Amino acid sequence: MISDKIAQLLNEQITKEQYAAQYYLSMSAWFFAQDLDGIANYFRVQSKEELMHADKMFDFLNDVGAEIVIGEIAKPPHEFMSHIEVFEKALEHEKTVTRSIFNIVKNANDEGDFATVSFLQWFINEQVEEEANASQLVTKIKMVHTNPSALYLFDQELSQRVFTADPAN
Ligand SMILES: [Fe+2]
Ligand SMILES: [Fe+2]
């Protein structure tokens, strides 16, 4: 049992997750163009994760019998001023997504829609991790960005990230 309002918020959140995927893919492309393929890989994996988030919401809406309406995904920025700017934009974006998810949780809670509240628990925890990672990367890129050897190592570190589908999925 899900209200039209909550279903709409979740439908909109699917589009937001898909937008995040596009945004990260754009960041990935920017780093590939800089020949920083490790950092580019990191953002590409991040993009895939966002698509997985959208899929999770799609499945949930289907499970609760809500109508799924796929929205329009806006074109993300594709030009960035600096390495630091990209990481700062990524952190900023995660904070926006966190606020959006909190808003759905708040509305679902007010309605006594505990199925949605329970479903979104995974996303609340995920956002804590996403913000922590993004914040740490902002700190690290600031440390290394003017030192080519350090930047090289940072790029190597981020090249290690591989996409793993969520085991609970
Ligand atoms: Fe997400
Ligand atoms: Fe995210």
PDB file of C-alpha atoms and ligand atoms in Angstrom:
ATOM      1  CA  MET A   1       0.000   0.000   0.000  1.00  0.00           C
ATOM      2  CA  ILE A   2       1.693   3.131  -1.217  1.00  0.00           C
ATOM      3  CA  SER A   3       0.176   6.574  -1.711  1.00  0.00           C
ATOM      4  CA  ASP A   4       0.321   8.443  -5.017  1.00  0.00           C
ATOM      5  CA  LYS A   5       2.494  11.043  -3.344  1.00  0.00           C
ATOM      6  CA  ILE A   6       5.142   8.580  -2.166  1.00  0.00           C
ATOM      7  CA  ALA A   7       5.010   6.740  -5.494  1.00  0.00           C
ATOM      8  CA  GLN A   8       5.626  10.039  -7.261  1.00  0.00           C
ATOM      9  CA  LEU A   9       8.540  10.910  -4.989  1.00  0.00           C
ATOM     10  CA  LEU A  10      10.099   7.493  -5.629  1.00  0.00           C
ATOM     11  CA  ASN A  11       9.535   7.818  -9.377  1.00  0.00           C
ATOM     12  CA  GLU A  12      11.295  11.184  -9.246  1.00  0.00           C
ATOM     13  CA  GLN A  13      14.094   9.639  -7.209  1.00  0.00           C
ATOM     14  CA  ILE A  14      14.645   7.040  -9.949  1.00  0.00           C
ATOM     15  CA  THR A  15      15.275   9.918 -12.359  1.00  0.00           C
ATOM     16  CA  LYS A  16      17.578  11.602  -9.827  1.00  0.00           C
ATOM     17  CA  GLU A  17      19.659   8.435  -9.475  1.00  0.00           C
ATOM     18  CA  GLN A  18      19.809   8.150 -13.272  1.00  0.00           C
ATOM     19  CA  TYR A  19      20.861  11.792 -13.479  1.00  0.00           C
ATOM     20  CA  ALA A  20      23.596  11.062 -10.924  1.00  0.00           C
ATOM     21  CA  ALA A  21      24.736   8.191 -13.164  1.00  0.00           C
ATOM     22  CA  GLN A  22      24.927  10.561 -16.151  1.00  0.00           C
ATOM     23  CA  TYR A  23      26.728  13.184 -14.079  1.00  0.00           C
ATOM     24  CA  TYR A  24      29.367  10.686 -12.914  1.00  0.00           C
ATOM     25  CA  LEU A  25      29.760   9.365 -16.443  1.00  0.00           C
ATOM     26  CA  SER A  26      30.418  12.927 -17.562  1.00  0.00           C
ATOM     27  CA  MET A  27      33.054  13.292 -14.825  1.00  0.00           C
ATOM     28  CA  SER A  28      34.552   9.983 -15.947  1.00  0.00           C
ATOM     29  CA  ALA A  29      34.797  11.239 -19.531  1.00  0.00           C
ATOM     30  CA  TRP A  30      36.494  14.424 -18.342  1.00  0.00           C
ATOM     31  CA  PHE A  31      39.175  12.455 -16.493  1.00  0.00           C
ATOM     32  CA  PHE A  32      39.685  10.087 -19.441  1.00  0.00           C
ATOM     33  CA  ALA A  33      40.364  13.200 -21.531  1.00  0.00           C
ATOM     34  CA  GLN A  34      43.044  14.192 -18.969  1.00  0.00           C
ATOM     35  CA  ASP A  35      44.633  10.728 -19.291  1.00  0.00           C
ATOM     36  CA  LEU A  36      43.817  10.028 -15.674  1.00  0.00           C
ATOM     37  CA  ASP A  37      42.201   6.694 -16.475  1.00  0.00           C
ATOM     38  CA  GLY A  38      42.221   5.474 -12.855  1.00  0.00           C
ATOM     39  CA  ILE A  39      40.139   8.395 -11.623  1.00  0.00           C
ATOM     40  CA  ALA A  40      37.983   8.029 -14.738  1.00  0.00           C
ATOM     41  CA  ASN A  41      37.438   4.389 -13.798  1.00  0.00           C
ATOM     42  CA  TYR A  42      36.370   5.384 -10.303  1.00  0.00           C
ATOM     43  CA  PHE A  43      33.646   7.667 -11.652  1.00  0.00           C
ATOM     44  CA  ARG A  44      32.541   5.132 -14.208  1.00  0.00           C
ATOM     45  CA  VAL A  45      32.011   2.546 -11.463  1.00  0.00           C
ATOM     46  CA  GLN A  46      30.223   5.213  -9.436  1.00  0.00           C
ATOM     47  CA  SER A  47      27.939   5.801 -12.416  1.00  0.00           C
ATOM     48  CA  LYS A  48      27.048   2.102 -12.562  1.00  0.00           C
ATOM     49  CA  GLU A  49      26.249   2.137  -8.854  1.00  0.00           C
ATOM     50  CA  GLU A  50      23.783   4.948  -9.381  1.00  0.00           C
ATOM     51  CA  LEU A  51      22.018   2.934 -12.076  1.00  0.00           C
ATOM     52  CA  MET A  52      21.785   0.078  -9.589  1.00  0.00           C
ATOM     53  CA  HIS A  53      20.149   2.483  -7.096  1.00  0.00           C
ATOM     54  CA  ALA A  54      17.571   3.422  -9.729  1.00  0.00           C
ATOM     55  CA  ASP A  55      16.941  -0.275 -10.420  1.00  0.00           C
ATOM     56  CA  LYS A  56      16.344  -0.972  -6.741  1.00  0.00           C
ATOM     57  CA  MET A  57      13.670   1.721  -6.636  1.00  0.00           C
ATOM     58  CA  PHE A  58      12.140   0.468  -9.867  1.00  0.00           C
ATOM     59  CA  ASP A  59      11.827  -3.025  -8.350  1.00  0.00           C
ATOM     60  CA  PHE A  60      10.352  -1.685  -5.129  1.00  0.00           C
ATOM     61  CA  LEU A  61       7.687   0.330  -6.945  1.00  0.00           C
ATOM     62  CA  ASN A  62       6.825  -2.744  -8.954  1.00  0.00           C
ATOM     63  CA  ASP A  63       6.656  -4.890  -5.802  1.00  0.00           C
ATOM     64  CA  VAL A  64       4.206  -2.522  -4.104  1.00  0.00           C
ATOM     65  CA  GLY A  65       2.059  -2.283  -7.218  1.00  0.00           C
ATOM     66  CA  ALA A  66       2.722   1.378  -7.939  1.00  0.00           C
ATOM     67  CA  GLU A  67       2.747   2.826 -11.414  1.00  0.00           C
ATOM     68  CA  ILE A  68       6.283   3.355 -12.714  1.00  0.00           C
ATOM     69  CA  VAL A  69       6.723   6.480 -14.815  1.00  0.00           C
ATOM     70  CA  ILE A  70      10.168   6.952 -16.315  1.00  0.00           C
ATOM     71  CA  GLY A  71      11.153  10.603 -16.347  1.00  0.00           C
ATOM     72  CA  GLU A  72      13.396  12.762 -18.460  1.00  0.00           C
ATOM     73  CA  ILE A  73      17.065  12.895 -17.542  1.00  0.00           C
ATOM     74  CA  ALA A  74      18.715  16.299 -17.849  1.00  0.00           C
ATOM     75  CA  LYS A  75      22.068  16.757 -19.564  1.00  0.00           C
ATOM     76  CA  PRO A  76      24.822  16.960 -16.938  1.00  0.00           C
ATOM     77  CA  PRO A  77      27.688  19.486 -17.003  1.00  0.00           C
ATOM     78  CA  HIS A  78      30.640  18.313 -19.081  1.00  0.00           C
ATOM     79  CA  GLU A  79      33.210  21.017 -18.526  1.00  0.00           C
ATOM     80  CA  PHE A  80      35.062  21.378 -15.271  1.00  0.00           C
ATOM     81  CA  MET A  81      37.665  23.899 -14.126  1.00  0.00           C
ATOM     82  CA  SER A  82      39.955  21.613 -12.182  1.00  0.00           C
ATOM     83  CA  HIS A  83      40.449  18.162 -10.676  1.00  0.00           C
ATOM     84  CA  ILE A  84      39.377  19.532  -7.321  1.00  0.00           C
ATOM     85  CA  GLU A  85      36.200  20.996  -8.745  1.00  0.00           C
ATOM     86  CA  VAL A  86      35.029  17.619 -10.019  1.00  0.00           C
ATOM     87  CA  PHE A  87      35.441  15.987  -6.614  1.00  0.00           C
ATOM     88  CA  GLU A  88      33.774  18.917  -4.893  1.00  0.00           C
ATOM     89  CA  LYS A  89      30.842  18.704  -7.312  1.00  0.00           C
ATOM     90  CA  ALA A  90      30.566  14.974  -6.630  1.00  0.00           C
ATOM     91  CA  LEU A  91      30.397  15.586  -2.866  1.00  0.00           C
ATOM     92  CA  GLU A  92      27.896  18.392  -3.316  1.00  0.00           C
ATOM     93  CA  HIS A  93      25.752  16.142  -5.483  1.00  0.00           C
ATOM     94  CA  GLU A  94      25.757  13.341  -2.921  1.00  0.00           C
ATOM     95  CA  LYS A  95      24.544  15.808  -0.294  1.00  0.00           C
ATOM     96  CA  THR A  96      21.681  16.801  -2.580  1.00  0.00           C
ATOM     97  CA  VAL A  97      20.735  13.149  -3.053  1.00  0.00           C
ATOM     98  CA  THR A  98      20.856  12.570   0.721  1.00  0.00           C
ATOM     99  CA  ARG A  99      18.451  15.463   1.315  1.00  0.00           C
ATOM    100  CA  SER A 100      16.126  14.114  -1.356  1.00  0.00           C
ATOM    101  CA  ILE A 101      16.062  10.631   0.191  1.00  0.00           C
ATOM    102  CA  PHE A 102      15.561  12.049   3.691  1.00  0.00           C
ATOM    103  CA  ASN A 103      12.585  13.972   2.340  1.00  0.00           C
ATOM    104  CA  ILE A 104      10.965  10.778   1.037  1.00  0.00           C
ATOM    105  CA  VAL A 105      11.637   9.005   4.343  1.00  0.00           C
ATOM    106  CA  LYS A 106      10.076  11.895   6.242  1.00  0.00           C
ATOM    107  CA  ASN A 107       6.966  11.882   4.060  1.00  0.00           C
ATOM    108  CA  ALA A 108       6.635   8.089   4.205  1.00  0.00           C
ATOM    109  CA  ASN A 109       7.037   8.178   7.976  1.00  0.00           C
ATOM    110  CA  ASP A 110       4.358  10.865   8.322  1.00  0.00           C
ATOM    111  CA  GLU A 111       1.994   8.693   6.296  1.00  0.00           C
ATOM    112  CA  GLY A 112       2.753   5.583   8.320  1.00  0.00           C
ATOM    113  CA  ASP A 113       4.173   3.994   5.153  1.00  0.00           C
ATOM    114  CA  PHE A 114       6.672   1.814   6.986  1.00  0.00           C
ATOM    115  CA  ALA A 115       7.332  -0.393   3.961  1.00  0.00           C
ATOM    116  CA  THR A 116       8.869   2.586   2.175  1.00  0.00           C
ATOM    117  CA  VAL A 117      10.652   3.708   5.348  1.00  0.00           C
ATOM    118  CA  SER A 118      12.152   0.237   5.709  1.00  0.00           C
ATOM    119  CA  PHE A 119      13.089   0.059   2.028  1.00  0.00           C
ATOM    120  CA  LEU A 120      14.852   3.417   2.200  1.00  0.00           C
ATOM    121  CA  GLN A 121      16.909   2.415   5.230  1.00  0.00           C
ATOM    122  CA  TRP A 122      19.433   0.856   2.832  1.00  0.00           C
ATOM    123  CA  PHE A 123      19.702   4.186   0.998  1.00  0.00           C
ATOM    124  CA  ILE A 124      20.176   6.161   4.205  1.00  0.00           C
ATOM    125  CA  ASN A 125      23.158   3.966   5.088  1.00  0.00           C
ATOM    126  CA  GLU A 126      24.433   4.099   1.522  1.00  0.00           C
ATOM    127  CA  GLN A 127      24.380   7.904   1.560  1.00  0.00           C
ATOM    128  CA  VAL A 128      26.432   8.006   4.769  1.00  0.00           C
ATOM    129  CA  GLU A 129      29.062   5.940   2.966  1.00  0.00           C
ATOM    130  CA  GLU A 130      28.801   7.920  -0.270  1.00  0.00           C
ATOM    131  CA  GLU A 131      29.328  11.224   1.520  1.00  0.00           C
ATOM    132  CA  ALA A 132      32.216   9.846   3.582  1.00  0.00           C
ATOM    133  CA  ASN A 133      33.957   8.535   0.438  1.00  0.00           C
ATOM    134  CA  ALA A 134      33.329  11.699  -1.547  1.00  0.00           C
ATOM    135  CA  SER A 135      34.534  13.870   1.303  1.00  0.00           C
ATOM    136  CA  GLN A 136      37.713  11.819   1.727  1.00  0.00           C
ATOM    137  CA  LEU A 137      38.444  12.081  -1.993  1.00  0.00           C
ATOM    138  CA  VAL A 138      38.112  15.873  -1.849  1.00  0.00           C
ATOM    139  CA  THR A 139      40.734  15.893   0.912  1.00  0.00           C
ATOM    140  CA  LYS A 140      43.012  13.555  -1.042  1.00  0.00           C
ATOM    141  CA  ILE A 141      42.802  15.380  -4.379  1.00  0.00           C
ATOM    142  CA  LYS A 142      43.681  18.608  -2.567  1.00  0.00           C
ATOM    143  CA  MET A 143      46.753  16.860  -1.129  1.00  0.00           C
ATOM    144  CA  VAL A 144      48.007  15.497  -4.423  1.00  0.00           C
ATOM    145  CA  HIS A 145      46.836  17.778  -7.234  1.00  0.00           C
ATOM    146  CA  THR A 146      50.010  19.860  -7.557  1.00  0.00           C
ATOM    147  CA  ASN A 147      52.401  16.926  -7.248  1.00  0.00           C
ATOM    148  CA  PRO A 148      52.592  14.756 -10.405  1.00  0.00           C
ATOM    149  CA  SER A 149      53.998  11.677  -8.628  1.00  0.00           C
ATOM    150  CA  ALA A 150      51.342  11.853  -5.939  1.00  0.00           C
ATOM    151  CA  LEU A 151      48.625  12.371  -8.544  1.00  0.00           C
ATOM    152  CA  TYR A 152      49.972   9.368 -10.443  1.00  0.00           C
ATOM    153  CA  LEU A 153      49.664   7.211  -7.314  1.00  0.00           C
ATOM    154  CA  PHE A 154      46.189   8.546  -6.572  1.00  0.00           C
ATOM    155  CA  ASP A 155      45.154   7.661 -10.108  1.00  0.00           C
ATOM    156  CA  GLN A 156      46.597   4.164  -9.607  1.00  0.00           C
ATOM    157  CA  GLU A 157      44.654   3.783  -6.363  1.00  0.00           C
ATOM    158  CA  LEU A 158      41.355   4.690  -8.013  1.00  0.00           C
ATOM    159  CA  SER A 159      42.037   2.365 -10.941  1.00  0.00           C
ATOM    160  CA  GLN A 160      41.551  -0.526  -8.496  1.00  0.00           C
ATOM    161  CA  ARG A 161      37.858   0.072  -7.997  1.00  0.00           C
ATOM    162  CA  VAL A 162      35.631  -2.552  -9.572  1.00  0.00           C
ATOM    163  CA  PHE A 163      31.870  -2.636  -9.838  1.00  0.00           C
ATOM    164  CA  THR A 164      30.228  -5.196  -7.594  1.00  0.00           C
ATOM    165  CA  ALA A 165      26.491  -5.590  -7.688  1.00  0.00           C
ATOM    166  CA  ASP A 166      24.865  -5.288  -4.285  1.00  0.00           C
ATOM    167  CA  PRO A 167      24.651  -8.811  -2.790  1.00  0.00           C
ATOM    168  CA  ALA A 168      21.174  -8.059  -1.379  1.00  0.00           C
ATOM    169  CA  ASN A 169      19.906  -7.289  -4.861  1.00  0.00           C
TER     170      ASN A 169
HETATM  171 FE    FE B   1      22.505   6.892  -5.511  1.00  0.00          FE
HETATM  172 FE    FE B   2      25.527   8.340  -4.965  1.00  0.00          FE
END
